[in-house]
PDB file of C-alpha atoms in Angstrom:
ATOM      1  CA  UNK V 108     -28.130  -4.179 -59.167  1.00 48.00           C
ATOM      2  CA  UNK V 109     -25.893  -3.371 -56.190  1.00 50.00           C
ATOM      3  CA  UNK V 110     -22.325  -4.491 -55.977  1.00 50.00           C
ATOM      4  CA  UNK V 111     -21.094  -5.995 -52.742  1.00 52.00           C
ATOM      5  CA  UNK V 112     -17.397  -5.294 -52.251  1.00 54.00           C
ATOM      6  CA  UNK V 113     -15.115  -8.234 -51.639  1.00 55.00           C
ATOM      7  CA  UNK V 114     -14.174  -8.674 -47.994  1.00 56.00           C
ATOM      8  CA  UNK V 115     -10.495  -8.501 -47.338  1.00 56.00           C
ATOM      9  CA  UNK V 116      -9.694 -10.078 -43.957  1.00 56.00           C
ATOM     10  CA  UNK V 117      -6.591  -7.929 -43.666  1.00 55.00           C
ATOM     11  CA  UNK V 118      -8.780  -4.839 -43.336  1.00 55.00           C
ATOM     12  CA  UNK V 119     -10.460  -6.056 -40.149  1.00 58.00           C
ATOM     13  CA  UNK V 120      -8.923  -5.500 -36.772  1.00 55.00           C
ATOM     14  CA  UNK V 121      -8.174  -8.900 -35.411  1.00 59.00           C
ATOM     15  CA  UNK V 122      -5.921  -7.584 -32.669  1.00 60.00           C
ATOM     16  CA  UNK V 123      -6.191  -9.361 -29.381  1.00 62.00           C
ATOM     17  CA  UNK V 124      -4.866  -7.935 -26.143  1.00 65.00           C
ATOM     18  CA  UNK V 125      -4.206 -10.233 -23.215  1.00 72.00           C
ATOM     19  CA  UNK V 126      -3.086  -9.343 -19.742  1.00 76.00           C
ATOM     20  CA  UNK V 127      -0.846 -11.718 -17.870  1.00 81.00           C
ATOM     21  CA  UNK V 128      -1.465 -11.477 -14.137  1.00 82.00           C
ATOM     22  CA  UNK V 129       1.939 -12.977 -13.468  1.00 88.00           C
ATOM     23  CA  UNK V 130       3.526 -10.252 -15.614  1.00 89.00           C
ATOM     24  CA  UNK V 131       1.516  -7.589 -13.787  1.00 87.00           C
ATOM     25  CA  UNK V 132       2.779  -8.939 -10.481  1.00 89.00           C
ATOM     26  CA  UNK V 133       6.325  -9.017 -11.867  1.00 93.00           C
ATOM     27  CA  UNK V 134       5.990  -5.360 -12.921  1.00 92.00           C
ATOM     28  CA  UNK V 135       4.636  -4.465  -9.486  1.00 92.00           C
ATOM     29  CA  UNK V 136       7.609  -6.225  -7.879  1.00 93.00           C
ATOM     30  CA  UNK V 137       9.978  -4.251 -10.093  1.00 95.00           C
ATOM     31  CA  UNK V 138       8.366  -0.853  -9.477  1.00 93.00           C
ATOM     32  CA  UNK V 139       7.913  -1.472  -5.756  1.00 93.00           C
ATOM     33  CA  UNK V 140      11.600  -2.362  -5.459  1.00 94.00           C
ATOM     34  CA  UNK V 141      12.479   1.123  -6.771  1.00 95.00           C
ATOM     35  CA  UNK V 142      10.338   3.003  -4.227  1.00 95.00           C
ATOM     36  CA  UNK V 143      11.253   4.128  -0.754  1.00 94.00           C
ATOM     37  CA  UNK V 144       9.830   1.986   2.012  1.00 88.00           C
ATOM     38  CA  UNK V 145       6.403   3.230   3.031  1.00 87.00           C
ATOM     39  CA  UNK V 146       5.585   4.790  -0.351  1.00 92.00           C
ATOM     40  CA  UNK V 147       1.962   4.061  -1.257  1.00 92.00           C
ATOM     41  CA  UNK V 148       0.974   2.539  -4.585  1.00 94.00           C
ATOM     42  CA  UNK V 149      -2.362   3.108  -6.314  1.00 94.00           C
ATOM     43  CA  UNK V 150      -3.618   0.711  -8.973  1.00 93.00           C
ATOM     44  CA  UNK V 151      -5.623   2.543 -11.636  1.00 91.00           C
ATOM     45  CA  UNK V 152      -8.487   0.359 -12.785  1.00 90.00           C
ATOM     46  CA  UNK V 153     -10.778   2.980 -14.283  1.00 86.00           C
ATOM     47  CA  UNK V 154     -13.023   2.246 -17.259  1.00 83.00           C
ATOM     48  CA  UNK V 155     -13.224  -1.439 -16.312  1.00 76.00           C
ATOM     49  CA  UNK V 156      -9.422  -1.515 -16.502  1.00 79.00           C
ATOM     50  CA  UNK V 157      -9.836  -0.426 -20.122  1.00 75.00           C
ATOM     51  CA  UNK V 158     -11.949  -3.470 -20.851  1.00 75.00           C
ATOM     52  CA  UNK V 159      -9.852  -5.907 -18.842  1.00 76.00           C
ATOM     53  CA  UNK V 160     -12.230  -6.475 -15.937  1.00 84.00           C
ATOM     54  CA  UNK V 161     -11.449  -4.172 -13.047  1.00 90.00           C
ATOM     55  CA  UNK V 162     -13.158  -6.480 -10.559  1.00 93.00           C
ATOM     56  CA  UNK V 163     -10.911  -9.392 -11.523  1.00 90.00           C
ATOM     57  CA  UNK V 164      -7.799  -7.222 -11.295  1.00 90.00           C
ATOM     58  CA  UNK V 165      -8.853  -5.710  -7.981  1.00 94.00           C
ATOM     59  CA  UNK V 166      -9.516  -9.175  -6.550  1.00 94.00           C
ATOM     60  CA  UNK V 167      -6.089 -10.305  -7.756  1.00 90.00           C
ATOM     61  CA  UNK V 168      -4.403  -7.445  -5.885  1.00 92.00           C
ATOM     62  CA  UNK V 169      -6.785  -7.113  -2.918  1.00 94.00           C
ATOM     63  CA  UNK V 170      -4.469  -8.963  -0.543  1.00 93.00           C
ATOM     64  CA  UNK V 171      -1.246  -7.397  -1.854  1.00 93.00           C
ATOM     65  CA  UNK V 172      -0.121  -5.113   0.963  1.00 91.00           C
ATOM     66  CA  UNK V 173       1.953  -2.990  -1.419  1.00 92.00           C
ATOM     67  CA  UNK V 174      -1.216  -1.705  -3.090  1.00 94.00           C
ATOM     68  CA  UNK V 175      -2.763   0.940  -0.835  1.00 95.00           C
ATOM     69  CA  UNK V 176      -5.497   2.120  -3.187  1.00 95.00           C
ATOM     70  CA  UNK V 177      -7.497   1.358  -6.247  1.00 96.00           C
ATOM     71  CA  UNK V 178      -8.697   4.221  -8.415  1.00 95.00           C
ATOM     72  CA  UNK V 179     -11.673   4.586 -10.728  1.00 94.00           C
ATOM     73  CA  UNK V 180     -12.996   7.461 -12.791  1.00 93.00           C
ATOM     74  CA  UNK V 181     -16.554   7.509 -11.511  1.00 94.00           C
ATOM     75  CA  UNK V 182     -18.529   6.554  -8.430  1.00 96.00           C
ATOM     76  CA  UNK V 183     -20.482   3.779 -10.165  1.00 95.00           C
ATOM     77  CA  UNK V 184     -17.202   1.956 -10.867  1.00 95.00           C
ATOM     78  CA  UNK V 185     -16.212   2.234  -7.200  1.00 96.00           C
ATOM     79  CA  UNK V 186     -19.621   0.936  -6.122  1.00 97.00           C
ATOM     80  CA  UNK V 187     -19.222  -2.084  -8.418  1.00 96.00           C
ATOM     81  CA  UNK V 188     -15.898  -2.862  -6.733  1.00 97.00           C
ATOM     82  CA  UNK V 189     -17.468  -2.556  -3.273  1.00 97.00           C
ATOM     83  CA  UNK V 190     -20.367  -4.810  -4.301  1.00 97.00           C
ATOM     84  CA  UNK V 191     -17.804  -7.367  -5.510  1.00 97.00           C
ATOM     85  CA  UNK V 192     -16.236  -7.426  -2.040  1.00 97.00           C
ATOM     86  CA  UNK V 193     -13.284  -5.091  -2.570  1.00 97.00           C
ATOM     87  CA  UNK V 194     -12.382  -3.572   0.802  1.00 96.00           C
ATOM     88  CA  UNK V 195      -9.226  -1.631  -0.049  1.00 96.00           C
ATOM     89  CA  UNK V 196      -9.444   2.174  -0.283  1.00 96.00           C
ATOM     90  CA  UNK V 197     -10.861   3.459  -3.572  1.00 97.00           C
ATOM     91  CA  UNK V 198     -10.161   6.917  -4.987  1.00 97.00           C
ATOM     92  CA  UNK V 199     -12.741   8.489  -7.310  1.00 96.00           C
ATOM     93  CA  UNK V 200     -11.045  10.709  -9.900  1.00 93.00           C
ATOM     94  CA  UNK V 201     -14.194  12.491 -11.122  1.00 93.00           C
ATOM     95  CA  UNK V 202     -16.574  12.982  -8.218  1.00 95.00           C
ATOM     96  CA  UNK V 203     -19.670  15.068  -8.807  1.00 94.00           C
ATOM     97  CA  UNK V 204     -21.991  16.663  -6.269  1.00 96.00           C
ATOM     98  CA  UNK V 205     -24.872  14.417  -7.311  1.00 96.00           C
ATOM     99  CA  UNK V 206     -22.749  11.368  -6.461  1.00 95.00           C
ATOM    100  CA  UNK V 207     -21.575  12.535  -3.006  1.00 96.00           C
ATOM    101  CA  UNK V 208     -24.223  10.538  -1.123  1.00 95.00           C
ATOM    102  CA  UNK V 209     -23.442   7.266  -2.927  1.00 96.00           C
ATOM    103  CA  UNK V 210     -19.730   7.938  -2.568  1.00 96.00           C
ATOM    104  CA  UNK V 211     -19.944   8.359   1.205  1.00 95.00           C
ATOM    105  CA  UNK V 212     -22.350   5.410   1.601  1.00 95.00           C
ATOM    106  CA  UNK V 213     -19.758   3.193  -0.126  1.00 97.00           C
ATOM    107  CA  UNK V 214     -16.677   4.616   1.614  1.00 95.00           C
ATOM    108  CA  UNK V 215     -15.201   5.996  -1.594  1.00 97.00           C
ATOM    109  CA  UNK V 216     -12.707   8.854  -1.457  1.00 97.00           C
ATOM    110  CA  UNK V 217     -13.049  11.873  -3.756  1.00 97.00           C
ATOM    111  CA  UNK V 218     -10.203  13.449  -5.677  1.00 95.00           C
ATOM    112  CA  UNK V 219     -10.962  17.147  -5.184  1.00 94.00           C
ATOM    113  CA  UNK V 220      -9.535  19.196  -8.035  1.00 92.00           C
ATOM    114  CA  UNK V 221     -11.114  22.637  -7.602  1.00 91.00           C
ATOM    115  CA  UNK V 222     -12.228  24.873  -4.764  1.00 93.00           C
ATOM    116  CA  UNK V 223     -15.886  24.867  -5.848  1.00 93.00           C
ATOM    117  CA  UNK V 224     -15.998  21.092  -5.577  1.00 95.00           C
ATOM    118  CA  UNK V 225     -14.258  21.249  -2.200  1.00 94.00           C
ATOM    119  CA  UNK V 226     -16.824  23.750  -0.888  1.00 95.00           C
ATOM    120  CA  UNK V 227     -19.725  21.621  -2.158  1.00 96.00           C
ATOM    121  CA  UNK V 228     -18.292  18.474  -0.581  1.00 95.00           C
ATOM    122  CA  UNK V 229     -17.760  20.205   2.771  1.00 94.00           C
ATOM    123  CA  UNK V 230     -21.324  21.559   2.598  1.00 95.00           C
ATOM    124  CA  UNK V 231     -22.615  18.061   1.815  1.00 95.00           C
ATOM    125  CA  UNK V 232     -20.721  16.554   4.745  1.00 94.00           C
ATOM    126  CA  UNK V 233     -21.907  19.282   7.121  1.00 92.00           C
ATOM    127  CA  UNK V 234     -25.527  18.800   6.048  1.00 92.00           C
ATOM    128  CA  UNK V 235     -25.622  15.013   5.829  1.00 89.00           C
ATOM    129  CA  UNK V 236     -23.119  13.479   8.204  1.00 81.00           C
ATOM    130  CA  UNK V 237     -24.053  12.830  11.810  1.00 77.00           C
ATOM    131  CA  UNK V 238     -20.666  11.290  12.528  1.00 77.00           C
ATOM    132  CA  UNK V 239     -18.139  13.987  13.311  1.00 74.00           C
ATOM    133  CA  UNK V 240     -15.162  11.837  12.274  1.00 81.00           C
ATOM    134  CA  UNK V 241     -13.085  13.310   9.438  1.00 88.00           C
ATOM    135  CA  UNK V 242     -13.834  12.001   5.965  1.00 92.00           C
ATOM    136  CA  UNK V 243     -10.824  11.209   3.747  1.00 94.00           C
ATOM    137  CA  UNK V 244     -10.367  13.291   0.623  1.00 94.00           C
ATOM    138  CA  UNK V 245      -7.502  13.788  -1.800  1.00 93.00           C
ATOM    139  CA  UNK V 246      -6.567  17.260  -2.991  1.00 91.00           C
ATOM    140  CA  UNK V 247      -5.185  17.655  -6.489  1.00 88.00           C
ATOM    141  CA  UNK V 248      -3.121  20.776  -7.122  1.00 85.00           C
ATOM    142  CA  UNK V 249      -2.187  22.301 -10.456  1.00 81.00           C
ATOM    143  CA  UNK V 250       1.586  22.214 -10.482  1.00 79.00           C
ATOM    144  CA  UNK V 251       2.017  23.365 -14.050  1.00 76.00           C
ATOM    145  CA  UNK V 252       0.345  20.898 -16.409  1.00 73.00           C
ATOM    146  CA  UNK V 253      -2.840  23.015 -16.377  1.00 72.00           C
ATOM    147  CA  UNK V 254      -5.188  20.072 -16.644  1.00 72.00           C
ATOM    148  CA  UNK V 255      -7.024  19.574 -13.381  1.00 74.00           C
ATOM    149  CA  UNK V 256      -6.023  20.865 -10.028  1.00 77.00           C
ATOM    150  CA  UNK V 257      -6.461  23.672  -7.567  1.00 79.00           C
ATOM    151  CA  UNK V 258      -4.533  26.766  -8.623  1.00 79.00           C
ATOM    152  CA  UNK V 259      -2.423  28.849  -6.230  1.00 73.00           C
ATOM    153  CA  UNK V 260      -4.594  31.926  -6.657  1.00 63.00           C
TER     154      UNK V 260
END
């Protein structure tokens, strides 16, 4: 005969996390008031805003002129935002060569964090783009944290 342990409700995670859009806007007001005029603000909404619906958040801030960019981890997240009607610039933190085509087709901007990736992206653009207009990229430099970023050498 097997014994079924008693269930203790206190051992289950009943935590609930709610985001208040009015509080988010209040926080944005506060932070924006501390910045120099013209400083750009990027709203990180990667990983579905950590489970809090990146599309909803992006739509809430789409018309806020203080937000210059949204940022996601991967191209598929950026594509979802585009398909939902988000028109603001979107930075992709982890672009990969196999996603370059989809990234360019959806006007997503790569965060380039090493020279190999930069070379591959330039090669892709040279081979696949008929438009000679410059394509926006963001360069990430290693300034001492030694995580991601192009080194000096």
